[in-house]
Amino acid sequence: MNHLELDNLQASLNNALNSLRVTMDGSRLPPLSSQYGTDIHPLDSMDQPTPVGVYEARRAALACVVELKNLLQHPFEKAAESAFAMYDFASVQVFTEHGIVDRMAKEPSGISVKTLQAELDLDSHKLTTVLRHLSVCGWIRETQGGIFALNRSSRILLQGQRGRALITVPNNMRVAEALPRWLAHPEFRFSKSPDHTAFQLANNTTKPFFEWVKDDRNYLSRFSACVEALGEYVTPGILSDYPWQTCSESTIVDCGGGKGSLAIALANKFPALRLVIQERGEMVGPAEANIKARLDPNSVHGTVVAEAHDLFSAQPRTGDNYTFMLRHVLHNWPEAQAVNILEKLAAAAGPKSKILIIERISGHYPDTHVELEHSPANTMNNTASASLISEQTILNSSSRMPQALALHLLCILNCHERTLDQWRTIISRAGLVITGVYKLRAYVSIMECRAIRTDES
């Protein structure tokens, strides 16, 4: 009997896992374990890029696991998982907000629910059910009846870790619940305005998201931390997989650069670069404080500076001496506003200026440049395929996180994920042309652009 799909997935998974072993050994990485350890595993780091071969093999293996689950799982169980998925998030909220994960970190071998009840004033019977759900989700494990210990992945939820910032943003479930109502709303259903989203319905407001958050300092603080964590997750790939040395003759302007995390990271890794962080006036102070706290103290004074600027105002820095960079900015805006932002940069750019757009590109698209770690030995082109399944299948099955993020941004800002052709349309409308697309070890890519000369239009 021919089990073509099952056999193909088995072969693909075996191939990916074999590639993972070989590339991990070649990179001298320690073996993986799901158990919580005293030291962070290098593959869990958010400060260093994953070696190229390991990145591709892990991505392929995870895609195979997703495809196998889709093939093998009973459809009713799949429906039930979706029906009760809200408890995945709610359980992690309990885990973090009540300090359970931080307390469990002090007892690596496990802690009983009775001890947690005594110390945290939580009902052990209710807590047992919550913790068993977290165990099924892979966050923890039950070592004995009523005794639970952290898994390796739990570390990302500890106080001060970036995963904690994702979990603690309030109201996300309320916005998700408004999605079905939003899609059928008589006034909002076909609107592309950021004033007409599920967010407005969920919070009973007429204010667009960025105006609303100004009035809630607690929400703004948590949302900002979440955005910063998402940015830092992709930073290692951005730093390693684009030839930043080609920008050393210009000043890089980080447009909408937030607190400057990317600019600071670039300056720390490439001391020859000069950078300007542009943000709304109220963000300049936090950006300057971040520069003071995180920029290498040996850096030349003025290597990174912050200044106030509105994305929709004329760009004051003009000419060939500037490279303009936008990370996770344009996905916040519908097409008309995105074009407007880019038009300001096209008007300011000189003939030699680069405009670097760092965003997710939906769907499969070709590499036009591959500069991984600036070494030919580390390029995707020289890395053996880690999977026998198609790139499109891997994209579909390994994109849950960026796809969920895209859906959330749709619900709060009415902005859409974009294919390369859709990005090209927006970029062209703004008077720019794409000169290169760099795939990164991240869910985002870098689209390198330049202004269209008068004789080209």
Coordinates of C-alpha atoms in Angstrom, one line a residue:
M1 CA 0.0 0.0 0.0
N2 CA 1.3 3.4 -1.0
H3 CA 1.5 5.9 2.0
L4 CA 3.0 8.6 -0.2
E5 CA 2.3 11.6 2.1
L6 CA 3.2 9.9 5.3
D7 CA 6.3 8.4 3.8
N8 CA 7.4 11.8 2.4
L9 CA 6.9 13.5 5.8
Q10 CA 8.8 10.8 7.6
A11 CA 11.7 11.0 5.1
S12 CA 11.6 14.8 5.3
L13 CA 11.6 14.8 9.1
N14 CA 14.4 12.3 9.3
N15 CA 16.5 14.3 6.8
A16 CA 15.9 17.6 8.8
L17 CA 16.8 16.0 12.1
N18 CA 19.9 14.4 10.6
S19 CA 20.9 17.8 9.2
L20 CA 20.2 19.3 12.6
R21 CA 22.5 16.9 14.4
V22 CA 25.3 17.4 11.9
T23 CA 25.1 21.2 11.9
M24 CA 24.8 21.4 15.7
D25 CA 27.9 19.2 16.0
G26 CA 29.7 21.4 13.4
S27 CA 28.8 24.5 15.4
R28 CA 29.9 22.8 18.7
L29 CA 26.4 23.3 20.2
P30 CA 25.5 21.2 23.3
P31 CA 22.7 18.6 22.9
L32 CA 19.1 19.7 23.3
S33 CA 17.1 18.9 26.3
S34 CA 13.5 19.9 27.2
Q35 CA 14.4 20.1 30.9
Y36 CA 15.1 23.4 32.6
G37 CA 18.8 24.0 33.2
T38 CA 20.9 26.5 35.1
D39 CA 22.3 27.9 31.8
I40 CA 20.4 29.1 28.8
H41 CA 20.9 26.9 25.7
P42 CA 22.7 28.8 22.9
L43 CA 19.8 28.1 20.5
D44 CA 17.5 29.9 22.9
S45 CA 19.6 33.1 22.8
M46 CA 18.0 36.3 21.5
D47 CA 21.4 38.0 21.3
Q48 CA 23.2 35.8 18.8
P49 CA 22.0 34.5 15.4
T50 CA 21.4 30.8 15.0
P51 CA 24.0 29.2 12.7
V52 CA 22.7 29.0 9.2
G53 CA 22.5 25.2 8.8
V54 CA 20.9 24.8 12.3
Y55 CA 18.4 27.5 11.4
E56 CA 17.3 25.8 8.2
A57 CA 17.2 22.3 9.7
R58 CA 15.2 23.4 12.7
R59 CA 12.8 25.3 10.5
A60 CA 12.3 22.3 8.3
A61 CA 11.9 19.9 11.2
L62 CA 9.2 22.0 12.9
A63 CA 7.3 22.3 9.6
C64 CA 7.3 18.5 9.2
V65 CA 6.0 18.2 12.8
V66 CA 3.1 20.6 12.0
E67 CA 2.3 18.7 8.8
L68 CA 2.4 15.4 10.5
K69 CA 0.0 16.7 13.2
N70 CA -2.3 18.0 10.4
L71 CA -2.2 14.6 8.7
L72 CA -2.7 12.4 11.8
Q73 CA -4.8 14.4 14.3
H74 CA -8.6 13.6 14.4
P75 CA -10.5 16.6 13.0
F76 CA -12.7 16.7 16.1
E77 CA -9.7 17.1 18.3
K78 CA -8.4 19.9 16.1
A79 CA -11.8 21.7 16.4
A80 CA -11.7 21.2 20.2
E81 CA -8.2 22.6 20.4
S82 CA -9.4 25.8 18.6
A83 CA -12.5 26.0 20.7
F84 CA -10.5 26.1 23.9
A85 CA -7.4 27.8 22.7
M86 CA -8.1 30.9 24.8
Y87 CA -7.1 28.9 27.8
D88 CA -3.5 28.5 26.4
F89 CA -3.1 32.2 26.8
A90 CA -5.0 32.5 30.0
S91 CA -3.0 29.7 31.7
V92 CA 0.3 31.4 30.7
Q93 CA -1.1 34.7 32.2
V94 CA -1.8 32.9 35.5
F95 CA 1.7 31.4 35.3
T96 CA 3.4 34.8 35.0
E97 CA 1.1 37.3 36.7
H98 CA 0.8 35.2 39.9
G99 CA 4.6 34.7 40.1
I100 CA 4.3 30.9 39.7
V101 CA 7.0 30.6 37.0
D102 CA 9.4 32.8 39.1
R103 CA 8.8 30.7 42.2
M104 CA 9.2 27.4 40.3
A105 CA 12.6 28.6 38.9
K106 CA 13.9 28.4 42.5
E107 CA 13.1 24.7 42.6
P108 CA 14.5 23.1 39.4
S109 CA 13.6 19.6 40.5
G110 CA 9.9 20.5 41.1
I111 CA 7.6 22.1 43.6
S112 CA 4.2 20.8 44.9
V113 CA 0.9 22.6 44.3
K114 CA 0.4 22.6 48.1
T115 CA 3.6 24.6 48.6
L116 CA 2.4 27.0 45.9
Q117 CA -0.9 27.3 47.7
A118 CA 0.8 28.1 51.0
E119 CA 3.2 30.7 49.5
L120 CA 1.1 32.3 46.8
D121 CA -2.4 32.0 48.3
L122 CA -3.8 30.1 45.4
D123 CA -6.2 27.2 45.5
S124 CA -4.1 24.0 44.9
H125 CA -7.1 22.2 43.3
K126 CA -7.7 24.9 40.7
L127 CA -4.0 25.4 40.2
T128 CA -3.4 21.7 39.5
T129 CA -5.7 21.8 36.5
V130 CA -4.1 25.0 35.2
L131 CA -0.6 23.6 35.6
R132 CA -1.6 20.3 33.9
H133 CA -2.8 22.4 30.9
L134 CA 0.5 24.2 30.9
S135 CA 2.2 20.8 31.0
V136 CA 0.3 19.7 27.9
C137 CA 1.3 22.9 26.2
G138 CA 5.0 22.1 26.9
W139 CA 5.8 24.9 29.4
I140 CA 6.3 22.6 32.4
R141 CA 6.2 18.9 33.3
E142 CA 4.5 17.0 36.1
T143 CA 7.3 14.9 37.7
Q144 CA 5.1 13.3 40.2
G145 CA 1.4 13.6 41.2
G146 CA 1.0 17.3 42.1
I147 CA 4.7 18.2 41.7
F148 CA 5.6 20.4 38.7
A149 CA 9.0 21.5 37.3
L150 CA 9.9 24.0 34.6
N151 CA 10.9 23.0 31.1
R152 CA 13.6 24.7 29.1
S153 CA 11.2 27.0 27.3
S154 CA 9.8 28.4 30.6
R155 CA 12.9 30.5 31.0
I156 CA 11.6 33.0 28.4
L157 CA 8.7 33.8 30.8
L158 CA 10.7 34.7 33.8
Q159 CA 10.7 38.2 35.2
G160 CA 12.8 40.4 32.9
Q161 CA 12.8 38.0 30.0
R162 CA 11.5 39.1 26.6
G163 CA 8.7 36.5 26.4
R164 CA 7.2 37.9 29.6
A165 CA 6.6 41.2 27.7
L166 CA 4.5 39.4 25.1
I167 CA 2.2 37.8 27.7
T168 CA 1.6 40.9 29.9
V169 CA -0.1 43.2 27.3
P170 CA -3.7 43.5 28.5
N171 CA -6.9 43.4 26.4
N172 CA -5.6 41.1 23.6
M173 CA -8.3 38.5 24.2
R174 CA -11.0 41.2 24.1
V175 CA -9.7 42.4 20.7
A176 CA -9.7 38.9 19.4
E177 CA -13.3 38.3 20.5
A178 CA -14.4 41.4 18.5
L179 CA -12.9 40.0 15.2
P180 CA -16.1 38.2 14.0
R181 CA -18.3 41.2 14.9
W182 CA -15.8 43.6 13.1
L183 CA -15.9 41.6 9.9
A184 CA -19.7 41.9 9.7
H185 CA -20.0 45.5 11.0
P186 CA -22.1 47.5 8.6
E187 CA -19.9 50.6 8.8
F188 CA -16.5 49.0 9.4
R189 CA -16.6 45.9 7.2
F190 CA -15.0 47.4 4.1
S191 CA -13.2 50.3 5.7
K192 CA -9.5 50.6 5.4
S193 CA -9.3 53.3 8.1
P194 CA -7.3 52.7 11.3
D195 CA -10.3 54.3 13.0
H196 CA -12.5 51.4 12.1
T197 CA -11.0 48.2 13.6
A198 CA -11.8 45.4 16.0
F199 CA -9.9 47.4 18.6
Q200 CA -12.4 50.3 18.5
L201 CA -15.3 47.8 19.0
A202 CA -13.5 45.9 21.8
N203 CA -12.7 49.1 23.7
N204 CA -15.9 51.1 22.9
T205 CA -13.8 54.0 21.5
T206 CA -13.7 56.1 18.4
K207 CA -10.0 56.9 18.8
P208 CA -7.4 55.1 16.6
F209 CA -5.1 52.7 18.5
F210 CA -2.0 55.0 18.8
E211 CA -4.2 57.9 20.2
W212 CA -6.0 55.6 22.6
V213 CA -2.8 54.2 24.2
K214 CA -1.6 57.7 25.1
D215 CA -4.3 57.9 27.7
D216 CA -3.4 54.6 29.3
R217 CA 0.2 54.7 30.6
N218 CA 0.1 51.2 31.9
Y219 CA -1.1 49.8 28.6
L220 CA 1.4 52.0 26.7
S221 CA 4.3 50.8 28.9
R222 CA 3.4 47.1 28.4
F223 CA 2.7 47.5 24.7
S224 CA 6.0 49.3 24.2
A225 CA 7.9 46.5 26.0
C226 CA 6.1 43.9 23.7
V227 CA 7.1 45.8 20.6
E228 CA 10.7 46.1 21.8
A229 CA 10.8 42.4 22.5
L230 CA 9.5 41.5 19.1
G231 CA 12.1 43.8 17.5
E232 CA 14.9 42.3 19.6
Y233 CA 13.9 38.8 18.6
V234 CA 14.7 39.5 14.9
T235 CA 17.7 41.8 15.6
P236 CA 20.5 39.1 15.4
G237 CA 19.4 38.1 11.9
I238 CA 19.3 41.8 10.9
L239 CA 22.8 42.4 12.2
S240 CA 24.3 39.3 10.6
D241 CA 22.6 38.9 7.3
Y242 CA 22.9 42.3 5.7
P243 CA 26.2 43.9 4.6
W244 CA 26.1 46.9 6.9
Q245 CA 29.7 47.8 6.1
T246 CA 28.3 49.2 2.8
C247 CA 26.6 51.9 4.9
S248 CA 29.7 53.1 6.7
E249 CA 30.1 56.2 4.4
S250 CA 26.6 57.5 5.4
T251 CA 24.6 58.2 8.5
I252 CA 21.8 55.7 9.1
V253 CA 18.5 57.4 10.0
D254 CA 16.3 54.9 12.0
C255 CA 12.9 56.3 11.1
G256 CA 10.3 55.5 13.8
G257 CA 13.1 53.8 15.7
G258 CA 11.4 53.6 19.1
K259 CA 13.8 53.5 22.0
G260 CA 16.6 52.9 19.6
S261 CA 17.3 49.2 20.3
L262 CA 18.3 48.3 16.7
A263 CA 20.4 51.5 16.2
I264 CA 22.3 50.8 19.5
A265 CA 22.8 47.1 18.5
L266 CA 24.1 48.2 15.1
A267 CA 26.5 50.7 16.7
N268 CA 27.8 48.2 19.2
K269 CA 28.5 45.6 16.4
F270 CA 29.7 48.0 13.8
P271 CA 31.6 50.8 15.5
A272 CA 32.2 52.7 12.2
L273 CA 28.5 53.3 11.7
R274 CA 26.8 56.6 12.7
L275 CA 23.1 56.5 13.5
V276 CA 20.2 58.9 14.2
I277 CA 17.0 57.6 16.0
Q278 CA 13.9 59.6 14.9
E279 CA 10.8 59.3 16.9
R280 CA 7.8 61.2 18.3
G281 CA 8.8 63.9 20.8
E282 CA 7.7 62.0 23.8
M283 CA 10.0 59.1 22.9
V284 CA 13.2 61.1 22.6
G285 CA 13.8 61.0 26.3
P286 CA 13.5 57.2 26.6
A287 CA 15.6 56.7 23.5
E288 CA 18.4 58.9 25.0
A289 CA 18.2 57.0 28.3
N290 CA 18.5 53.8 26.3
I291 CA 21.5 55.1 24.4
K292 CA 23.2 56.0 27.7
A293 CA 22.4 52.6 29.3
R294 CA 23.2 50.2 26.4
L295 CA 25.6 51.9 24.0
D296 CA 29.2 50.6 24.3
P297 CA 30.9 53.1 26.6
N298 CA 34.0 53.0 24.3
S299 CA 31.9 54.4 21.4
V300 CA 32.8 57.8 20.0
H301 CA 30.6 60.5 21.4
G302 CA 27.6 61.2 19.1
T303 CA 27.8 57.8 17.4
V304 CA 24.0 57.4 18.1
V305 CA 21.7 60.4 18.7
A306 CA 18.0 60.7 19.1
E307 CA 15.8 63.5 17.7
A308 CA 12.1 64.3 17.3
H309 CA 10.5 63.7 14.0
D310 CA 7.1 62.8 12.6
L311 CA 7.0 60.2 9.9
F312 CA 4.5 62.2 7.9
S313 CA 6.5 65.4 8.0
A314 CA 9.2 66.3 5.5
Q315 CA 12.5 64.5 6.2
P316 CA 15.0 67.1 7.4
R317 CA 18.1 65.0 6.7
T318 CA 18.6 65.0 2.9
G319 CA 21.1 63.9 0.3
D320 CA 23.6 61.1 -0.3
N321 CA 25.1 61.3 3.2
Y322 CA 22.1 59.4 4.6
T323 CA 20.7 55.9 4.6
F324 CA 17.1 55.6 5.8
M325 CA 15.9 52.6 7.7
L326 CA 12.4 51.6 8.8
R327 CA 11.9 48.5 10.9
H328 CA 8.4 47.3 11.8
V329 CA 7.0 50.7 10.8
L330 CA 5.1 50.3 7.5
H331 CA 3.2 47.3 8.7
N332 CA 1.5 49.6 11.1
W333 CA -0.2 51.6 8.3
P334 CA -2.7 51.0 5.5
E335 CA -1.4 51.4 1.9
A336 CA -2.1 55.2 1.5
Q337 CA -0.2 56.1 4.7
A338 CA 2.7 53.7 4.0
V339 CA 3.1 55.4 0.6
N340 CA 3.1 58.8 2.2
I341 CA 5.8 57.8 4.7
L342 CA 8.0 56.5 1.9
E343 CA 7.4 59.5 -0.3
K344 CA 9.0 61.7 2.4
L345 CA 12.1 59.6 2.2
A346 CA 12.2 59.4 -1.6
A347 CA 12.1 63.2 -1.6
A348 CA 15.0 63.4 0.9
A349 CA 17.2 60.7 -0.6
G350 CA 20.1 61.4 -2.8
P351 CA 21.1 59.3 -5.8
K352 CA 23.3 57.1 -3.7
S353 CA 21.0 56.9 -0.7
K354 CA 19.6 53.6 0.4
I355 CA 16.2 53.1 1.9
L356 CA 16.1 49.9 4.0
I357 CA 12.6 48.5 4.7
I358 CA 12.7 45.7 7.3
E359 CA 9.4 43.9 7.2
R360 CA 7.8 40.5 6.8
I361 CA 7.2 39.5 3.2
S362 CA 4.3 37.1 3.0
G363 CA 4.6 34.1 0.8
H364 CA 7.5 32.6 -1.1
Y365 CA 9.9 34.9 -2.9
P366 CA 13.4 34.5 -4.3
D367 CA 16.7 35.7 -2.8
T368 CA 18.2 38.4 -4.8
H369 CA 21.1 38.8 -2.4
V370 CA 22.5 36.4 0.2
E371 CA 25.0 37.9 2.6
L372 CA 24.8 35.7 5.7
E373 CA 27.4 36.7 8.2
H374 CA 29.3 38.3 5.3
S375 CA 31.0 34.9 4.5
P376 CA 30.4 32.9 1.3
A377 CA 30.8 29.8 3.4
N378 CA 27.7 30.7 5.4
T379 CA 25.3 31.6 2.6
M380 CA 22.0 29.8 2.0
N381 CA 23.2 28.9 -1.5
N382 CA 26.0 26.8 0.0
T383 CA 23.9 25.1 2.7
A384 CA 22.6 21.7 1.8
S385 CA 18.8 21.4 1.8
A386 CA 17.5 20.3 5.2
S387 CA 14.2 19.1 3.9
L388 CA 12.6 17.2 1.1
I389 CA 9.3 19.1 1.3
S390 CA 8.8 22.3 -0.6
E391 CA 9.8 25.8 0.6
Q392 CA 6.1 26.8 0.3
T393 CA 5.1 24.0 2.7
I394 CA 7.8 25.0 5.1
L395 CA 6.6 28.7 5.0
N396 CA 3.0 27.6 5.5
S397 CA 3.8 25.4 8.5
S398 CA 6.5 27.5 10.2
S399 CA 4.7 30.8 10.1
R400 CA 2.3 30.6 13.0
M401 CA 3.9 33.3 15.1
P402 CA 4.3 36.0 12.3
Q403 CA 0.8 35.1 10.9
A404 CA -0.7 35.5 14.4
L405 CA 1.1 38.9 14.7
A406 CA -0.2 39.9 11.2
L407 CA -3.8 39.1 12.3
H408 CA -3.4 41.1 15.5
L409 CA -2.1 44.1 13.6
L410 CA -5.0 43.8 11.3
C411 CA -7.4 43.9 14.3
I412 CA -5.8 46.9 16.0
L413 CA -4.5 49.0 13.1
N414 CA -6.4 47.7 10.0
C415 CA -3.0 47.0 8.3
H416 CA -2.3 44.0 6.1
E417 CA 0.5 41.6 5.5
R418 CA 2.0 42.1 2.1
T419 CA 3.6 39.9 -0.6
L420 CA 6.7 41.0 -2.4
D421 CA 4.5 42.2 -5.3
Q422 CA 2.3 44.2 -2.9
W423 CA 5.4 45.7 -1.3
R424 CA 6.8 46.5 -4.7
T425 CA 3.6 48.4 -5.6
I426 CA 3.7 50.5 -2.5
I427 CA 7.4 51.2 -3.0
S428 CA 6.9 52.1 -6.6
R429 CA 4.0 54.5 -5.9
A430 CA 6.3 56.3 -3.5
G431 CA 8.9 56.9 -6.2
L432 CA 11.3 54.2 -5.1
V433 CA 12.6 51.0 -6.7
I434 CA 13.7 47.7 -4.9
T435 CA 17.4 47.0 -5.6
G436 CA 17.8 43.9 -3.5
V437 CA 15.9 41.6 -1.2
Y438 CA 17.8 40.0 1.7
K439 CA 16.4 37.0 3.4
L440 CA 17.3 36.9 7.1
R441 CA 17.4 34.3 9.8
A442 CA 14.2 35.8 11.1
Y443 CA 10.6 36.2 10.0
V444 CA 11.4 39.6 8.4
S445 CA 13.5 40.5 5.4
I446 CA 15.3 43.6 4.2
M447 CA 14.1 45.3 1.1
E448 CA 16.9 47.6 -0.1
C449 CA 15.6 50.5 -2.2
R450 CA 16.7 53.7 -3.9
A451 CA 14.9 56.7 -5.3
I452 CA 13.9 56.6 -8.9
R453 CA 15.9 59.1 -10.9
T454 CA 14.0 61.7 -13.0
D455 CA 15.3 60.1 -16.2
E456 CA 13.8 56.7 -15.1
S457 CA 10.3 57.8 -14.5

